[in-house]
């Protein structure tokens, strides 16, 4: 048989290697493992070399090196990093990856370019790796691929930056009309065929609309129509326009929590501030342990049942403050 392979010149081999380009540098630990495997096979081959032809010996060693190289190639492929999860789904929520077809949501980490949409009377809550939370109202659609920005195609989203941990977080919401970026806050962005609206519950949000730079503060709503007309109006943190946000919220597990922790959650979700009639009442709320389950109840709807088990009473005054007594 004509053995053309063994007659390739060193110059030809060098030319082939040069054309193959620069290979990625493998992990040092993996390289050491490959060297050990090749060394072991080589030692075994040497002990059997008297019983085998040279061509067969070279073929055995070459097969080990090729297999090891294939392993290095697979191991060096970049893995997709999850940048968030869907924490809660209410009724019908669909997703798609890239331009794939829409399909019912099933629990999985968020990676790559993902779009989500909600049907009527359906809601979703996303938890990003940064700790930020994003909620979708009914009949809404968003697309995002990281924790830095998202595109709102239809409906409304609510953003809670969760800055209580002391880490500043920010995200840009893009729409077909303009973009909004929060400055450590809780806010909502809504878009429809006539324009878009930014509502701020806490903190501040900067807006950019066709070159207009606007700033919305807590307790304000800014609407911009198709003709770039701007309308700013006051908005209470417990206004009815915030009601849907509680529908997408993850349930609060009260078992083993204190009354004070529960009231803080109610305040955050409902927009109503909490006050105590005395320091003693405030201190007592921090040591009163709760038991039970309030799953399925909105924050304000759960107040009568929870507070009645603690020996306390509450009222919501004209300023919308929940007063515990």
CSV table of C-alpha atoms in Angstrom, one decimal, residues 84-322:
chain,number,residue,atom,x,y,z
A,84,UNK,CA,-32.3,36.0,36.1
A,85,UNK,CA,-35.3,33.8,36.8
A,86,UNK,CA,-39.1,34.1,36.6
A,87,UNK,CA,-40.1,34.2,40.2
A,88,UNK,CA,-43.9,34.1,39.8
A,89,UNK,CA,-46.4,33.4,37.0
A,90,UNK,CA,-50.1,34.1,37.3
A,91,UNK,CA,-52.4,32.4,34.6
A,92,UNK,CA,-51.1,32.6,31.0
A,93,UNK,CA,-47.5,33.7,30.4
A,94,UNK,CA,-45.6,32.8,27.2
A,95,UNK,CA,-41.9,33.2,26.2
A,96,UNK,CA,-39.7,32.8,23.2
A,97,UNK,CA,-35.9,32.7,22.7
A,98,UNK,CA,-34.7,35.0,19.9
A,99,UNK,CA,-37.1,34.7,17.0
A,100,UNK,CA,-38.4,31.2,18.0
A,101,UNK,CA,-42.2,30.5,18.3
A,102,UNK,CA,-44.0,31.5,21.4
A,103,UNK,CA,-44.6,28.8,23.9
A,104,UNK,CA,-46.0,28.4,27.5
A,105,UNK,CA,-43.6,29.4,30.2
A,106,UNK,CA,-41.9,26.6,32.1
A,107,UNK,CA,-39.5,27.1,34.9
A,108,UNK,CA,-36.0,27.7,33.7
A,109,UNK,CA,-33.2,30.3,34.2
A,110,UNK,CA,-33.2,33.3,31.9
A,111,UNK,CA,-30.3,33.3,29.4
A,112,UNK,CA,-29.6,34.9,26.1
A,113,UNK,CA,-32.2,37.0,24.4
A,114,UNK,CA,-35.7,36.3,25.8
A,115,UNK,CA,-39.1,37.8,25.2
A,116,UNK,CA,-42.1,37.3,27.6
A,117,UNK,CA,-45.8,38.3,27.2
A,118,UNK,CA,-48.8,38.0,29.4
A,119,UNK,CA,-52.4,37.4,28.4
A,120,UNK,CA,-55.5,39.1,29.9
A,121,UNK,CA,-55.7,38.7,33.7
A,122,UNK,CA,-52.2,37.3,33.7
A,123,UNK,CA,-49.1,38.6,35.4
A,124,UNK,CA,-45.4,37.7,35.9
A,125,UNK,CA,-42.5,38.6,38.2
A,126,UNK,CA,-38.8,38.4,37.2
A,127,UNK,CA,-35.9,38.4,39.6
A,128,UNK,CA,-32.6,39.5,38.1
A,129,UNK,CA,-29.2,38.4,39.3
A,130,UNK,CA,-28.6,42.0,40.5
A,131,UNK,CA,-31.5,41.6,42.9
A,132,UNK,CA,-33.8,43.9,40.9
A,133,UNK,CA,-37.4,42.8,40.4
A,134,UNK,CA,-39.5,43.3,37.3
A,135,UNK,CA,-43.2,42.7,37.1
A,136,UNK,CA,-45.4,42.5,34.0
A,137,UNK,CA,-49.0,43.7,34.0
A,138,UNK,CA,-51.6,41.9,32.0
A,139,UNK,CA,-51.4,42.2,28.1
A,140,UNK,CA,-47.8,43.2,28.3
A,141,UNK,CA,-44.7,42.2,26.3
A,142,UNK,CA,-41.0,42.7,27.0
A,143,UNK,CA,-37.7,41.5,25.6
A,144,UNK,CA,-34.4,41.5,27.4
A,145,UNK,CA,-31.0,39.7,27.3
A,146,UNK,CA,-29.2,41.1,30.4
A,147,UNK,CA,-29.7,43.1,33.6
A,148,UNK,CA,-28.9,46.4,32.0
A,149,UNK,CA,-32.0,47.2,29.8
A,150,UNK,CA,-35.2,45.8,28.5
A,151,UNK,CA,-37.6,46.8,25.7
A,152,UNK,CA,-41.3,47.3,26.5
A,153,UNK,CA,-43.3,46.5,23.4
A,154,UNK,CA,-46.8,46.7,24.9
A,155,UNK,CA,-48.5,47.1,28.2
A,156,UNK,CA,-46.8,48.0,31.5
A,157,UNK,CA,-43.8,46.9,33.6
A,158,UNK,CA,-43.0,47.7,37.3
A,159,UNK,CA,-39.4,47.9,38.5
A,160,UNK,CA,-38.3,47.5,42.1
A,161,UNK,CA,-34.6,48.2,42.3
A,162,UNK,CA,-34.4,46.6,45.8
A,163,UNK,CA,-31.7,49.0,47.0
A,164,UNK,CA,-32.2,48.0,50.6
A,165,UNK,CA,-28.9,46.0,50.5
A,166,UNK,CA,-27.0,49.2,49.9
A,167,UNK,CA,-26.0,48.3,46.3
A,168,UNK,CA,-27.1,50.8,43.6
A,169,UNK,CA,-28.9,49.2,40.8
A,170,UNK,CA,-30.3,50.7,37.6
A,171,UNK,CA,-32.0,49.6,34.4
A,172,UNK,CA,-33.1,51.3,31.2
A,173,UNK,CA,-36.6,50.7,29.9
A,174,UNK,CA,-36.8,51.3,26.1
A,175,UNK,CA,-40.0,51.9,24.2
A,176,UNK,CA,-40.8,53.0,20.7
A,177,UNK,CA,-41.3,56.5,22.0
A,178,UNK,CA,-38.4,56.9,24.3
A,179,UNK,CA,-36.4,55.5,27.2
A,180,UNK,CA,-36.5,55.8,31.0
A,181,UNK,CA,-33.8,55.0,33.6
A,182,UNK,CA,-34.3,54.8,37.3
A,183,UNK,CA,-32.2,56.4,40.0
A,184,UNK,CA,-32.7,53.9,42.9
A,185,UNK,CA,-36.4,53.6,42.8
A,186,UNK,CA,-39.7,51.9,42.3
A,187,UNK,CA,-41.5,52.9,39.1
A,188,UNK,CA,-43.7,51.8,36.3
A,189,UNK,CA,-43.6,52.3,32.5
A,190,UNK,CA,-46.6,52.0,30.3
A,191,UNK,CA,-46.8,52.2,26.5
A,192,UNK,CA,-49.8,52.2,24.1
A,193,UNK,CA,-50.5,53.4,20.6
A,194,UNK,CA,-50.9,57.0,21.7
A,195,UNK,CA,-47.7,57.4,23.7
A,196,UNK,CA,-46.1,56.4,27.0
A,197,UNK,CA,-46.3,57.1,30.7
A,198,UNK,CA,-43.8,56.9,33.6
A,199,UNK,CA,-45.1,56.6,37.1
A,200,UNK,CA,-42.7,57.0,40.1
A,201,UNK,CA,-43.5,55.5,43.5
A,202,UNK,CA,-40.2,56.1,45.1
A,203,UNK,CA,-36.9,57.7,44.0
A,204,UNK,CA,-36.5,59.4,40.6
A,205,UNK,CA,-36.6,58.4,36.9
A,206,UNK,CA,-34.9,60.2,34.0
A,207,UNK,CA,-36.7,60.2,30.7
A,208,UNK,CA,-35.5,60.8,27.2
A,209,UNK,CA,-38.1,61.4,24.5
A,210,UNK,CA,-37.1,62.6,21.1
A,211,UNK,CA,-34.3,64.6,22.6
A,212,UNK,CA,-36.3,65.9,25.5
A,213,UNK,CA,-34.7,65.2,28.8
A,214,UNK,CA,-37.2,64.9,31.7
A,215,UNK,CA,-37.1,64.0,35.3
A,216,UNK,CA,-39.9,62.4,37.3
A,217,UNK,CA,-39.8,62.4,41.1
A,218,UNK,CA,-41.6,60.2,43.6
A,219,UNK,CA,-45.3,61.0,43.6
A,220,UNK,CA,-45.3,62.1,40.0
A,221,UNK,CA,-46.5,60.7,36.6
A,222,UNK,CA,-45.2,62.0,33.3
A,223,UNK,CA,-47.0,61.2,30.0
A,224,UNK,CA,-45.7,62.0,26.5
A,225,UNK,CA,-47.9,61.6,23.5
A,226,UNK,CA,-47.1,61.0,19.9
A,227,UNK,CA,-46.7,64.7,19.2
A,228,UNK,CA,-44.2,64.9,22.1
A,229,UNK,CA,-46.6,66.9,24.3
A,230,UNK,CA,-45.7,66.4,28.0
A,231,UNK,CA,-48.1,66.2,30.8
A,232,UNK,CA,-47.0,65.9,34.5
A,233,UNK,CA,-49.4,65.1,37.3
A,234,UNK,CA,-49.3,64.2,41.0
A,235,UNK,CA,-49.7,60.5,41.8
A,236,UNK,CA,-50.0,59.0,45.3
A,237,UNK,CA,-48.0,55.9,46.0
A,238,UNK,CA,-51.2,54.1,46.8
A,239,UNK,CA,-53.1,55.3,43.7
A,240,UNK,CA,-55.4,52.8,42.0
A,241,UNK,CA,-53.0,52.7,39.1
A,242,UNK,CA,-50.6,50.7,41.3
A,243,UNK,CA,-53.1,48.0,42.2
A,244,UNK,CA,-52.0,45.5,39.5
A,245,UNK,CA,-48.5,45.5,40.9
A,246,UNK,CA,-49.7,43.4,43.9
A,247,UNK,CA,-51.1,40.8,41.5
A,248,UNK,CA,-47.6,39.9,40.2
A,249,UNK,CA,-46.0,40.0,43.6
A,250,UNK,CA,-44.5,36.8,45.2
A,251,UNK,CA,-46.5,35.7,48.2
A,252,UNK,CA,-45.2,36.8,51.7
A,253,UNK,CA,-44.6,33.8,53.9
A,254,UNK,CA,-45.7,35.1,57.3
A,255,UNK,CA,-44.9,31.9,59.3
A,256,UNK,CA,-42.3,32.8,61.8
A,257,UNK,CA,-42.1,36.4,60.7
A,258,UNK,CA,-42.6,39.4,63.0
A,259,UNK,CA,-45.6,41.7,62.8
A,260,UNK,CA,-43.2,44.5,61.9
A,261,UNK,CA,-41.7,42.5,59.0
A,262,UNK,CA,-45.2,41.8,57.7
A,263,UNK,CA,-46.2,45.5,57.9
A,264,UNK,CA,-43.0,46.6,56.1
A,265,UNK,CA,-44.0,44.2,53.3
A,266,UNK,CA,-47.6,45.6,53.2
A,267,UNK,CA,-46.2,49.1,53.0
A,268,UNK,CA,-43.8,48.3,50.2
A,269,UNK,CA,-46.4,46.5,48.1
A,270,UNK,CA,-49.4,48.8,48.8
A,271,UNK,CA,-47.6,52.2,48.9
A,272,UNK,CA,-49.2,53.0,52.3
A,273,UNK,CA,-46.7,54.2,55.0
A,274,UNK,CA,-46.8,52.6,58.5
A,275,UNK,CA,-47.0,54.6,61.7
A,276,UNK,CA,-47.3,53.5,65.3
A,277,UNK,CA,-49.2,55.3,68.0
A,278,UNK,CA,-46.3,54.8,70.5
A,279,UNK,CA,-42.8,53.5,70.8
A,280,UNK,CA,-44.1,50.6,72.9
A,281,UNK,CA,-46.4,49.5,70.1
A,282,UNK,CA,-43.6,49.7,67.6
A,283,UNK,CA,-41.3,47.7,69.8
A,284,UNK,CA,-44.0,45.1,70.4
A,285,UNK,CA,-44.5,44.7,66.7
A,286,UNK,CA,-40.9,43.7,66.4
A,287,UNK,CA,-41.3,40.8,68.8
A,288,UNK,CA,-44.8,39.6,67.8
A,289,UNK,CA,-44.4,36.3,65.9
A,290,UNK,CA,-46.9,35.5,63.2
A,291,UNK,CA,-48.3,32.1,62.1
A,292,UNK,CA,-50.4,31.0,59.2
A,293,UNK,CA,-50.6,31.5,55.4
A,294,UNK,CA,-51.9,34.5,53.4
A,295,UNK,CA,-51.2,33.1,50.0
A,296,UNK,CA,-53.7,34.4,47.4
A,297,UNK,CA,-54.5,37.6,49.4
A,298,UNK,CA,-53.5,41.1,48.4
A,299,UNK,CA,-51.4,43.0,51.0
A,300,UNK,CA,-54.3,45.2,52.1
A,301,UNK,CA,-56.8,42.4,52.0
A,302,UNK,CA,-54.7,40.4,54.4
A,303,UNK,CA,-54.4,43.2,57.0
A,304,UNK,CA,-57.7,42.5,58.9
A,305,UNK,CA,-57.0,38.8,59.3
A,306,UNK,CA,-53.3,39.2,60.3
A,307,UNK,CA,-53.6,42.2,62.7
A,308,UNK,CA,-56.6,40.7,64.5
A,309,UNK,CA,-54.5,37.8,65.7
A,310,UNK,CA,-52.0,40.0,67.4
A,311,UNK,CA,-54.1,42.0,69.8
A,312,UNK,CA,-53.6,45.2,67.9
A,313,UNK,CA,-55.8,47.4,65.8
A,314,UNK,CA,-55.2,49.6,62.8
A,315,UNK,CA,-56.8,52.4,60.8
A,316,UNK,CA,-56.0,54.0,57.4
A,317,UNK,CA,-56.2,57.7,57.9
A,318,UNK,CA,-57.0,60.4,55.4
A,319,UNK,CA,-53.4,60.7,54.3
A,320,UNK,CA,-53.4,57.0,53.4
A,321,UNK,CA,-51.1,56.1,56.4
A,322,UNK,CA,-51.7,52.7,58.1
